[in-house]
Structure formats: C-alpha cells, structure tokens
Short mmCIF file of C-alpha atoms in Angstrom, two decimals:
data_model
loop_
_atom_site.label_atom_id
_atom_site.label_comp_id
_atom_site.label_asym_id
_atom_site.label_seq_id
_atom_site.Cartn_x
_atom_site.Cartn_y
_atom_site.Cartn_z
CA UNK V 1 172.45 -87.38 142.46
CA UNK V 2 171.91 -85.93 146.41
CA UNK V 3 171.99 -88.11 148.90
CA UNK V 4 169.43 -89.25 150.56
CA UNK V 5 168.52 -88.89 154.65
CA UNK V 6 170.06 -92.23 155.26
CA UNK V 7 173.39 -91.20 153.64
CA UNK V 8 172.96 -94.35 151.10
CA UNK V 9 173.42 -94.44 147.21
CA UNK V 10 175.47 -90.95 148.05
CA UNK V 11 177.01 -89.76 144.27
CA UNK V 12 180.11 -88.10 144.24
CA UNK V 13 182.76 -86.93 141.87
CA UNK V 14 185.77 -88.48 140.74
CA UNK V 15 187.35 -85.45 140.64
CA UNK V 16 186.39 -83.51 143.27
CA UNK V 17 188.62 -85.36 145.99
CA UNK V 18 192.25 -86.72 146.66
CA UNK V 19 192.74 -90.32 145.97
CA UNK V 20 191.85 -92.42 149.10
CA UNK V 21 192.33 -95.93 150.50
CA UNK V 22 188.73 -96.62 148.49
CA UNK V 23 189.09 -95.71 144.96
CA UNK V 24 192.35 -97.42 145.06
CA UNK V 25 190.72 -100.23 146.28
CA UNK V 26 188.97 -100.29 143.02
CA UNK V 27 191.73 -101.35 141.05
CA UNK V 28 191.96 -104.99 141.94
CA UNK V 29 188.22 -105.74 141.80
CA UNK V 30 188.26 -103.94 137.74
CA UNK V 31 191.04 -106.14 137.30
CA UNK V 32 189.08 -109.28 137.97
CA UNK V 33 186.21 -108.06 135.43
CA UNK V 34 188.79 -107.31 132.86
CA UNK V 35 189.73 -111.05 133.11
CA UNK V 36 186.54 -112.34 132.92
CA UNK V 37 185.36 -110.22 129.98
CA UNK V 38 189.11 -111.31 128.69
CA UNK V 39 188.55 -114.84 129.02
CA UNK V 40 185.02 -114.99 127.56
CA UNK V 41 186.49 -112.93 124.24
CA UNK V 42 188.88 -114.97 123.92
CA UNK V 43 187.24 -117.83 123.14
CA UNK V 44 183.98 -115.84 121.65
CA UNK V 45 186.17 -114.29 118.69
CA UNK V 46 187.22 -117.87 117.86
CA UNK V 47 184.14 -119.27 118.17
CA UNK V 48 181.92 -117.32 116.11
CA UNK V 49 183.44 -117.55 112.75
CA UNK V 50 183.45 -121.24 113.04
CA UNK V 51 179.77 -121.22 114.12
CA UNK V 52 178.58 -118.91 111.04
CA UNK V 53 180.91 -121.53 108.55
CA UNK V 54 179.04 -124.54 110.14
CA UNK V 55 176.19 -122.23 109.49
CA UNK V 56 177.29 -121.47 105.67
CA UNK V 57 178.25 -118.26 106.05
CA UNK V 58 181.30 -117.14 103.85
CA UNK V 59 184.60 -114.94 105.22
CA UNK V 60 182.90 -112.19 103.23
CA UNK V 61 180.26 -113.01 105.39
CA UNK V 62 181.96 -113.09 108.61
CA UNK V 63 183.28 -109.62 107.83
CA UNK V 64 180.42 -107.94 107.44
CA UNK V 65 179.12 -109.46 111.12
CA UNK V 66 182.57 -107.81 112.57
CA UNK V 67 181.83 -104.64 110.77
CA UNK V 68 178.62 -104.61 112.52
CA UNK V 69 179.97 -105.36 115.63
CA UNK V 70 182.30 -102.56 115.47
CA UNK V 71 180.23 -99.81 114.36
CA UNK V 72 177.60 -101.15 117.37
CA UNK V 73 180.92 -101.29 119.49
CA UNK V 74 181.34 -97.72 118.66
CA UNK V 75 178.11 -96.24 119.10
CA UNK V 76 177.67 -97.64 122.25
CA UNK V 77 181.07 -96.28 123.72
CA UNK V 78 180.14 -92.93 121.93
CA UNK V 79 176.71 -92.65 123.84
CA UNK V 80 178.63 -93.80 127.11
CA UNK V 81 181.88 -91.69 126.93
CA UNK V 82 179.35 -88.52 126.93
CA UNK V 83 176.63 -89.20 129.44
CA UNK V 84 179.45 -91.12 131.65
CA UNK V 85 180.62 -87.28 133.72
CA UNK V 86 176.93 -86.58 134.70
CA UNK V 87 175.40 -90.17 135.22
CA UNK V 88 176.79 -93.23 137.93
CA UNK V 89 179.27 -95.02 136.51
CA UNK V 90 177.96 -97.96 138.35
CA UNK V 91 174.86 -98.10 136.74
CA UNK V 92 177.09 -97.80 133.09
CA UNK V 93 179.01 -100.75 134.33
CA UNK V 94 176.04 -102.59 135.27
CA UNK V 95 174.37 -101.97 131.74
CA UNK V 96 177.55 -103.08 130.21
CA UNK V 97 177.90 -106.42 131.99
CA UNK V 98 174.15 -106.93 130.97
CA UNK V 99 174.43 -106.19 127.80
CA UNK V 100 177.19 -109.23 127.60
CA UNK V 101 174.82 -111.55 129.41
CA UNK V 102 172.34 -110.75 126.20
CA UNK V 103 174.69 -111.21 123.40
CA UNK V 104 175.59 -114.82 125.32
CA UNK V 105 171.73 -115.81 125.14
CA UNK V 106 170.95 -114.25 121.36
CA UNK V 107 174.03 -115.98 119.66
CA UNK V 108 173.12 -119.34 119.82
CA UNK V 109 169.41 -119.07 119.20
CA UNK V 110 170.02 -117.01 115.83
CA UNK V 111 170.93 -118.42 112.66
CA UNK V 112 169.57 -116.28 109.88
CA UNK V 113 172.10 -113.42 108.76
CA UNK V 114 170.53 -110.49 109.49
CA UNK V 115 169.80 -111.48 112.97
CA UNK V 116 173.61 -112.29 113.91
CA UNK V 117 174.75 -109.37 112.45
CA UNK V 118 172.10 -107.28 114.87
CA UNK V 119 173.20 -109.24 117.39
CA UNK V 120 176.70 -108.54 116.42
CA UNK V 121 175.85 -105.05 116.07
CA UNK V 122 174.28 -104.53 119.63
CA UNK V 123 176.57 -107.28 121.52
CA UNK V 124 179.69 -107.49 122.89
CA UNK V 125 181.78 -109.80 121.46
CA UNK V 126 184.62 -107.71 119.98
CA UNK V 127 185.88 -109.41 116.72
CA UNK V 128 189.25 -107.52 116.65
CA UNK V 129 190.71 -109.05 120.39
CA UNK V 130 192.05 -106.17 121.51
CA UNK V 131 191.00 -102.95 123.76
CA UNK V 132 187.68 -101.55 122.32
CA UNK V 133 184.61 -101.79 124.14
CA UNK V 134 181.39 -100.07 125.99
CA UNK V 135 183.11 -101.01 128.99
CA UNK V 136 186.55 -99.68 128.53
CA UNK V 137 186.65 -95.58 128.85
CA UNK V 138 184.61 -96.60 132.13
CA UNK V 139 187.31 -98.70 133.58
CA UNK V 140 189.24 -96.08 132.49
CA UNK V 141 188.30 -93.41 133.95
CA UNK V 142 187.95 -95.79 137.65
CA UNK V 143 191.58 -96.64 136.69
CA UNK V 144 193.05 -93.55 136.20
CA UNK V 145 191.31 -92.05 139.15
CA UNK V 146 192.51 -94.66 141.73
CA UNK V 147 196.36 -94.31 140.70
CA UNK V 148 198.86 -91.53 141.48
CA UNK V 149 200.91 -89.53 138.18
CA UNK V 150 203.95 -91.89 138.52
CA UNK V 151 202.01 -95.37 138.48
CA UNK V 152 199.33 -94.54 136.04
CA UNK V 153 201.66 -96.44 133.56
CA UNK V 154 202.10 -99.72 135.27
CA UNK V 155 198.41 -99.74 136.57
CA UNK V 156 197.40 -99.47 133.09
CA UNK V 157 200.41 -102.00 131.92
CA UNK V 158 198.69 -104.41 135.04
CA UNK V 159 195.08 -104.32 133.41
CA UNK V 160 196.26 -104.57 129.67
CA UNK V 161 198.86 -107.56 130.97
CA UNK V 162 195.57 -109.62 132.92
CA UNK V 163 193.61 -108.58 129.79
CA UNK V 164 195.76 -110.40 127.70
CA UNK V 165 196.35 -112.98 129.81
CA UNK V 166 192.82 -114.23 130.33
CA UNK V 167 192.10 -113.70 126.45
CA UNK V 168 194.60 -116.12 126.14
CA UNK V 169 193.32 -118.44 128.37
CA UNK V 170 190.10 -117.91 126.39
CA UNK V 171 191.77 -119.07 123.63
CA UNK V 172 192.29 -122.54 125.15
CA UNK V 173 188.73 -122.43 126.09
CA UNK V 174 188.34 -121.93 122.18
CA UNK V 175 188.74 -125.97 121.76
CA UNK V 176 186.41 -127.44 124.40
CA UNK V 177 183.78 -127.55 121.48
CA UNK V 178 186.01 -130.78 119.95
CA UNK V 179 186.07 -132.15 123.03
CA UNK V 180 182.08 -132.21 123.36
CA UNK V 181 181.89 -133.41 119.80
CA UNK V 182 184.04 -136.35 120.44
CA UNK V 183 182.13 -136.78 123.49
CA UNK V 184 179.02 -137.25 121.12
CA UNK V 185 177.87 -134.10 120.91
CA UNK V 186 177.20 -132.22 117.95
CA UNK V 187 179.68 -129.24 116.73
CA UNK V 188 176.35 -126.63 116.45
CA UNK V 189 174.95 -127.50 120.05
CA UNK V 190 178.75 -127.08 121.25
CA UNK V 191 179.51 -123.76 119.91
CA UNK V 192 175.56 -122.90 121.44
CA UNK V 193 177.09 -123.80 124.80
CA UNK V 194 180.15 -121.73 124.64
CA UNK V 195 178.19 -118.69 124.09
CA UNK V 196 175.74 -119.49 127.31
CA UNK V 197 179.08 -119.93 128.94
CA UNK V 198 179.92 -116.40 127.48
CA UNK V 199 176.42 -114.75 129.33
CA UNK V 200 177.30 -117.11 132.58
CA UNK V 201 180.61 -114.33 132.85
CA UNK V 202 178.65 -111.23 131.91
CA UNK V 203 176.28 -112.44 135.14
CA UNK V 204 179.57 -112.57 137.41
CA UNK V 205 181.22 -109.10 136.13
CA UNK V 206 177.78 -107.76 137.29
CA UNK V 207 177.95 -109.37 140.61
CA UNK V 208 181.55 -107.69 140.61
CA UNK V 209 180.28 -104.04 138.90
CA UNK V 210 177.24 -104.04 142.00
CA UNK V 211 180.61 -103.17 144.16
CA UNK V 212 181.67 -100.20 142.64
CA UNK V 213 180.37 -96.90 144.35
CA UNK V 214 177.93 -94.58 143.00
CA UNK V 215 179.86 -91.95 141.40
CA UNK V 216 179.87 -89.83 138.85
CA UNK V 217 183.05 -89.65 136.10
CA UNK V 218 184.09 -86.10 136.73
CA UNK V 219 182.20 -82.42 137.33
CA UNK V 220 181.21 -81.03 134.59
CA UNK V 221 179.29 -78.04 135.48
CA UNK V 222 180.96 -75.44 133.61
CA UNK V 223 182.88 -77.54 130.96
CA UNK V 224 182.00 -79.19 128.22
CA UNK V 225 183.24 -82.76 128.05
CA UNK V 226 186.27 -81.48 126.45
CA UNK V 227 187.44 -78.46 127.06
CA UNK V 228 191.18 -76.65 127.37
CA UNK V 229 192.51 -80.63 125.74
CA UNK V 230 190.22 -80.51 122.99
CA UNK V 231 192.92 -80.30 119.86
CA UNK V 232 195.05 -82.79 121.54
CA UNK V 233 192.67 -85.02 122.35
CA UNK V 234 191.36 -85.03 118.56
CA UNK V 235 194.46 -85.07 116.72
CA UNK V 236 195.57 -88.32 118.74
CA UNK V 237 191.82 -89.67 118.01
CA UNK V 238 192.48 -89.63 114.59
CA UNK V 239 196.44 -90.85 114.70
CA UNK V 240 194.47 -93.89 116.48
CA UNK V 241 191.93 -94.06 114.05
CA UNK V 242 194.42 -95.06 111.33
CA UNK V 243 196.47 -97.45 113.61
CA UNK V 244 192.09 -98.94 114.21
CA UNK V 245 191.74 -98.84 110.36
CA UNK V 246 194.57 -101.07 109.94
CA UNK V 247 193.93 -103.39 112.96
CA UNK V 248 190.67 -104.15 111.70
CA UNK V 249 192.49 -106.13 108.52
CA UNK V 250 193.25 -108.77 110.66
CA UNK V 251 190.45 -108.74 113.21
CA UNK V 252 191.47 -111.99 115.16
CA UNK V 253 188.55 -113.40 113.62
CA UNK V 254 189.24 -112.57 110.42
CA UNK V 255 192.80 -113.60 111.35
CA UNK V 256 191.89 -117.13 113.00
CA UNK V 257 189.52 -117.90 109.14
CA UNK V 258 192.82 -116.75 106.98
CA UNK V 259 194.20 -119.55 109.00
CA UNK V 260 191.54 -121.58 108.58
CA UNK V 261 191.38 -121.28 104.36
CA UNK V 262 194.60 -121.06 103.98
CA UNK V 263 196.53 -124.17 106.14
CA UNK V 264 193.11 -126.09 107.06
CA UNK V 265 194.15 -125.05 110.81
CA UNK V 266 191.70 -127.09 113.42
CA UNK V 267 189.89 -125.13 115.94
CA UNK V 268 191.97 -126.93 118.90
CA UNK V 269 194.79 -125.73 116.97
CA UNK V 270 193.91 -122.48 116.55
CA UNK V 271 192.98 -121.90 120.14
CA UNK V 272 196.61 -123.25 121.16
CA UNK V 273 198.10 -120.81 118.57
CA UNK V 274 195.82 -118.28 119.59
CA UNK V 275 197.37 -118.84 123.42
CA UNK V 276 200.51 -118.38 123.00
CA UNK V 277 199.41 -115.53 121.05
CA UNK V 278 197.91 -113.71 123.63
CA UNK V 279 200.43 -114.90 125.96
CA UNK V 280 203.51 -113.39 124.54
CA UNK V 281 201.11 -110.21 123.68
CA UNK V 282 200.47 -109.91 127.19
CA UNK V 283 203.87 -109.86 128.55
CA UNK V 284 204.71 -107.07 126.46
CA UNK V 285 202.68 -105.05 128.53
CA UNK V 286 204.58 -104.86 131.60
CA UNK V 287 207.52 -104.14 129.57
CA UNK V 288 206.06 -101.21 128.16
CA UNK V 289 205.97 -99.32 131.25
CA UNK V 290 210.20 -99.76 131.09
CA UNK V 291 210.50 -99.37 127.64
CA UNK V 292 208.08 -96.03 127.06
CA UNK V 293 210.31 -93.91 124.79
CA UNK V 294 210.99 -96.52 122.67
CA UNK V 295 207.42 -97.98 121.74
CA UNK V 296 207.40 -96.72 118.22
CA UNK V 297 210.58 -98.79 117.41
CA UNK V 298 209.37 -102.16 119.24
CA UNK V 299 205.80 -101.75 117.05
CA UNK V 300 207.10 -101.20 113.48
CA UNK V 301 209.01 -104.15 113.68
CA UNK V 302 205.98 -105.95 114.94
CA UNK V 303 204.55 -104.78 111.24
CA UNK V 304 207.26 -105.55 109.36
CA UNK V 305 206.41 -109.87 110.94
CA UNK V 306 202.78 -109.45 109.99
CA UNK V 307 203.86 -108.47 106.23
CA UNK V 308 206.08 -111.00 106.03
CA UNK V 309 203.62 -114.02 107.09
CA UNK V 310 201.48 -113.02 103.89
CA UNK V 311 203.82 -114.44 101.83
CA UNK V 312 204.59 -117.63 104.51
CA UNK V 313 205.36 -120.81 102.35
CA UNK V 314 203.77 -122.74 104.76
CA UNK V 315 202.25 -123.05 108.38
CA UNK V 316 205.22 -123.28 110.37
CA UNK V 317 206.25 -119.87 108.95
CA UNK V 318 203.16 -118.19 109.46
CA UNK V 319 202.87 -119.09 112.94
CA UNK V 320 206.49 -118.13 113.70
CA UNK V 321 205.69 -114.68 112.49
CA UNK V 322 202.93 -114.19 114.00
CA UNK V 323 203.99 -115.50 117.09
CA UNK V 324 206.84 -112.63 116.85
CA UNK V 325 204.15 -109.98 115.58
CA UNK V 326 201.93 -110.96 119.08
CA UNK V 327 205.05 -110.21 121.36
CA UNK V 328 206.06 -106.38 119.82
CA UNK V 329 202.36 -105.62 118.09
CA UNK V 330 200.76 -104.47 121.88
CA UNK V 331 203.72 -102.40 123.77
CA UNK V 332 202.16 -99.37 122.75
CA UNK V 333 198.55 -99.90 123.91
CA UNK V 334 199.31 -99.34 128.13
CA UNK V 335 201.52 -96.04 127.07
CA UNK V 336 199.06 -94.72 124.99
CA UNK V 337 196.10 -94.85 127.24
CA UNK V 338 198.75 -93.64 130.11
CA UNK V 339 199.49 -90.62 127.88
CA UNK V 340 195.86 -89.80 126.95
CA UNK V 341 194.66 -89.96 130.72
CA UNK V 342 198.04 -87.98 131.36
CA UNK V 343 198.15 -85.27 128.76
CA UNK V 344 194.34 -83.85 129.71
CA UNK V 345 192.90 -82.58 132.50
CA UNK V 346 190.98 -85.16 135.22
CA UNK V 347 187.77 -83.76 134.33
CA UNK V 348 188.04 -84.36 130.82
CA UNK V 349 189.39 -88.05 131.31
CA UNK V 350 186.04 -90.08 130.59
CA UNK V 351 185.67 -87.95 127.27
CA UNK V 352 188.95 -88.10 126.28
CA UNK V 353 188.95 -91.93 126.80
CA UNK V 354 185.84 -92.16 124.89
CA UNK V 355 186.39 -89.52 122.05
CA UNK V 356 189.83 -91.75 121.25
CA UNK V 357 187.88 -94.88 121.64
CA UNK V 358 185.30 -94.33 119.77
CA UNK V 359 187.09 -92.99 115.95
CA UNK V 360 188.98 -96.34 116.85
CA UNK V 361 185.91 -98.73 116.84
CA UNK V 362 184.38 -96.67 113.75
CA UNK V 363 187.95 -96.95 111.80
CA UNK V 364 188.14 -100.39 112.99
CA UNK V 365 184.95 -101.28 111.53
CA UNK V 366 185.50 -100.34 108.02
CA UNK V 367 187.90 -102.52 107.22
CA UNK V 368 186.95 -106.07 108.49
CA UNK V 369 184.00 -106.22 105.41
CA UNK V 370 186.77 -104.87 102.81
CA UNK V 371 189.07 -107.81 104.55
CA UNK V 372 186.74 -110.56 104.14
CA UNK V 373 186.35 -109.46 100.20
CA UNK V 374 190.40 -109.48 99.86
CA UNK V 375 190.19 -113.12 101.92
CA UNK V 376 188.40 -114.51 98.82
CA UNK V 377 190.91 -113.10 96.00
CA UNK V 378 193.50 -115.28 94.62
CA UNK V 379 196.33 -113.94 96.87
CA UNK V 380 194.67 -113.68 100.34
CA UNK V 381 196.91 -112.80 102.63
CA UNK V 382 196.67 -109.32 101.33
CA UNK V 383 194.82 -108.03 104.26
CA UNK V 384 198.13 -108.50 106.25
CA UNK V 385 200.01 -106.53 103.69
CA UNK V 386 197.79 -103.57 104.01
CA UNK V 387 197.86 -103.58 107.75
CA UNK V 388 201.60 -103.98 108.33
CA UNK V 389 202.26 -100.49 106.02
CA UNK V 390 199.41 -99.06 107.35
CA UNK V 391 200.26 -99.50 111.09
CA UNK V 392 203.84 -99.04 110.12
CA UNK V 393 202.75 -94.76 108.73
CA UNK V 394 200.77 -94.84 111.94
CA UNK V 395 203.98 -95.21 114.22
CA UNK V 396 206.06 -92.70 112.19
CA UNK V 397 202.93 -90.21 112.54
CA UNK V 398 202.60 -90.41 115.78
CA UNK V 399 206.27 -90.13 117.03
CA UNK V 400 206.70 -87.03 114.90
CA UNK V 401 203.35 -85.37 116.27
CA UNK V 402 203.79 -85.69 119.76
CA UNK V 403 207.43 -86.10 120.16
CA UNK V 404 207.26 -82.50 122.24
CA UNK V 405 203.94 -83.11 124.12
CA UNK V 406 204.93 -85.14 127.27
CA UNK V 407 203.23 -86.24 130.39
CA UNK V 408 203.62 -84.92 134.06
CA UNK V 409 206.05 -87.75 135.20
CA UNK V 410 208.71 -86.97 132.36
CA UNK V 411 208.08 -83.12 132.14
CA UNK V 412 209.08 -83.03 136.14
#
C-alpha cells in the first residue's frame, strides 16, 4: 500500500529498516493482548466442556468439537501465515480480535451439535491451552521484529510467561459460574455469560490491535514465502507436528473432563487446579531462556509425570503429577519459537511462523476425537499414556536433528 498525499495509513516493511524506538514499542502493547486473549482461554477451555455436558453432550462428543476447533484453528493460521508478507498486519490483527468477539456471541446462543462444532470450527477458543492460534505467527512476526538477536529469547520467554500467567488467571475465572448459581442463577445462563464475557475481551484486544501501524510482514517481491530456509523450516514443522499430535491427547479440555469422570472434580476445583497449573507452567518460561541447551532433558521428564498420573490411585496423586508435568511440560515452547524466528531469514519469518504453526494445529486436531473415544474405554487414562511416549520420541527427535543447526547468538 502507497501512501497517500497526507502521509497517513503509510505501509511499510518489517524488514526493510533497522529496529527503532517504535517497533520496539510494540512489544508491551502485544503483551497486553496476549493476556487478555490468555485470560479469556483460560476460562473458555474450562467452560465449554461443562456447558456441552449440561447440554448432554458426551467426552466423545466434546472431542469431536476440539477437533473442529483445531482443524478451523489451522486453516485460519494457514490462510494468514501466507497473505500476512503482502497485506497490513493490522488489519490481520483486527480480523483476529473480531473473530473472538463472534465466537463469544455464537457460543451461548447454540445448542444443537452441529452448530457448536461450526462455531468451534470457525472460533477461537483453543481447546488444547497452549500456543496455537490465528493470532499467533502475527504477534510473531511484530515480536521478532521489535527485538535485537540476543533478546529474541527472553522477549519471547516474556510473552509465553504473561501468556501463561493470564490463562491461569482465566482459570480462576473458570468458577465464577458456581458463584452465580448459588447466587440463584441457573448453571446454563452462567456459562452463557462467561462466553459474552469472552467477546467483551476480543472488543478490548481490538481497541489495543487499532494501535499497531500499518505494515506489511516482510518484502516479498522476489521470494516466495519461503525461500533459502525452506528444508529447515519443514523438517522442524513436522518434528512439531508429532510433539501437536501428542498434545492434542490431553487437550486441557479433554484433560479438565478426564478429571471430571474420573474423581467427580467440581468446576471451582478444577479452575483452582487449573491455576496453579498454568502458574507453575508459566514460570518455566523465563527459565527457559537460562536453561536453552538443556530443554530436551527438562521436557521428557515432564512426560514421564503425565504417564505416571494414568495410573494415579487417586486424586491427590493425579494432581501432584500433573502439577509437576505443568512446571517442566512448557520450557521448550519460548526456545523453539526463538530458534525458528532465529534459524531463517527476516523475510521468511511470518511463513516460517505460520508453516510450523499450522502442521501443529492440523496434528493437534487429530487426536482430541480419537481421545474422547479412549476417555470412554474401561481404562481411560490411556490418552495420557499415548502422549507421554509420544512427546517423549518427539524430544529425542528433535535433539538429534538439530543438535548442529544453531542460532546467531550461540554460533558468534
């Protein structure tokens, strides 16, 4: 886009210039929207399984909604990650804070199956809690822009750590819905007002998003969205993919409904569990940024928890180890997207965040339906099984592929 006489609405490239005082300006205000959209999945993911089981709705049920949600999670960020280096990334943050307001105002006024799973499918609410979204390789690419080589890391640590954070405080949220029952409301209109609550924070994340400059993600004149980093960039895609795959097992709200079946957990408690959670999840993150090297050995063991809590004689247990899953399971998310944005060139950056994004949401969304199935067989903590050994061939994959590819800041 030219600009125009007045010098407004002026597009420019987020590559074509140093950093300045501006762009790193940026950083605090995506912080902000990461909390909000943080805090309003936190208590979405939580919310919606118990409002399709007041509905009726069965866990194979409530897999198949996260499956759609997903593989509409994964489209979108598809379509995005490739029109994002020739269109404003404004206006793709705008239409991504929108599209939250919508989901906030269909949920509650849909009951019949097929119309929460569309919902599901175009929405936002991401069933799995963790770093997949329309919004994401956007913020991204903002993010990766606005800091220098050697505090990429701990930029990206900061947003995952405030991500984590306000999901957890989202999880709290997750038990206001008791609190209006015993107030004399009723548990259906509750659950309605959580999600209006949900559109209320896609509204302000738009307000925010308005304050971004137009700009474009990168020139792409002569390239192709991926060019020179292309084999990298798809061989860590599909290392992800299986690490997605195995996440999607335990989708936290397939997670929070194993709970559910299996202990009779409350929803009050599972928010409070679901806190800490998220909590001790999110101050892994800034020790990630220390601890780099090392994050395949802090994850595995992280595995190893989630296996064992299958076989948990009793609540206690299975809280304890999965309270000690929570603080290892997310060191490796800052590095990694560090390491992607560092390993290809600037122009390639929205792509590359997208193109590893998006095998992730598709991998992801395979196995929530096949989870929900394995939820209703006579042992059901199977799904945790299958993700621990899964995730646990992921980190051993991984290490040995790219153990000789390294990033400016350690190759100096």
């Amino acid at each position: 886009m030219d600009a125009d006489k007045s010098g407004k609405g002026r597009m420019t490239s987020l590559s074509a210039a140093p950093k300045t005082s501006g762009e790193t300006a940026l950083i605090p205000l995506l912080y902000v929207a990461r909390g909000l959209r943080g805090f309003g999945d936190g208590f979405a993911i939580l919310i919606l399984p118990a409002y399709m089981t007041i509905l009726g709705y069965d866990a194979a049920a409530v897999g198949i909604v996260a499956t759609a949600s997903l593989l509409g999670t994964a489209l979108l960020t598809l379509i995005v990650g490739w029109i994002a280096p020739r269109h404003d990334l404004r206006a793709l943050l705008l239409f991504g804070a929108g599209l939250m307001v919508v989901t906030g105002l269909a949920f509650p006024n849909v009951e019949h199956f097929a119309l929460i799973a569309l919902v599901a499918f175009v929405g936002t609410v991401n069933p799995s809690g963790g770093d997949l979204g329309v919004l994401v390789p956007l913020e991204h690419a903002v993010l990766a822009r606005g800091a220098t080589d050697d505090k990429r890391t701990r930029v990206f640590a900061r947003y995952s750590l405030i991500g984590a954070l306000s999901t957890a405080a989202g999880s709290l949220a997750a038990s206001l819905p008791d609190f209006l029952v015993s107030a004399g409301g009723t548990k259906l209109g509750a659950f309605r007002l959580m999600f209006y609550a949900y559109a209320a924070l896609g509204v302000v994340s738009a307000v925010l998003y308005r304050r971004v400059p137009h700009a474009r993600g990168e020139e792409q004149s002569r390239h192709a969205p991926l060019g020179p980093s292309r084999g990298t960039v798809y061989k860590l895609a599909a290392l992800f993919s299986v690490d997605a795959f195995a996440g999607g097992f335990v989708a936290q709200s397939l997670l929070v409904l194993w709970l559910f079946q299996r202990f009779d957990l409350s929803l009050s408690a599972a928010g409070l569990f679901f806190f800490w959670s998220s909590t001790l999840s999110a101050f892994s993150y800034p020790v990630a940024a220390w601890i780099a090297k090392r994050m395949v050995f802090t994850h595995i063991p992280s595995s190893v928890f989630l296996i064992l809590a299958a076989f948990s004689p009793n609540l206690y247990v299975a809280l304890a180890l999965l309270l000690l899953r929570s603080a290892l399971s997310q060191m490796d998310v800052p590095t990694r997207t560090s390491y992607v944005m560092a390993v290809v060139t600037p122009a390639e950056r929205p792509a590359a965040a997208s193109v590893t994004a998006v095998p992730r949401s598709l991998a992801s969304a395979i196995s929530p339906a096949i989870s929900g199935v394995l939820l209703t067989t006579a042992f059901s903590g199977l799904p945790l099984v299958v993700c621990g050994t899964l995730k646990i061939a992921y980190d051993l994959a991984l290490l040995y592929s790219f153990r000789h590819i390294k990033p400016p800041e350690e190759s100096s």
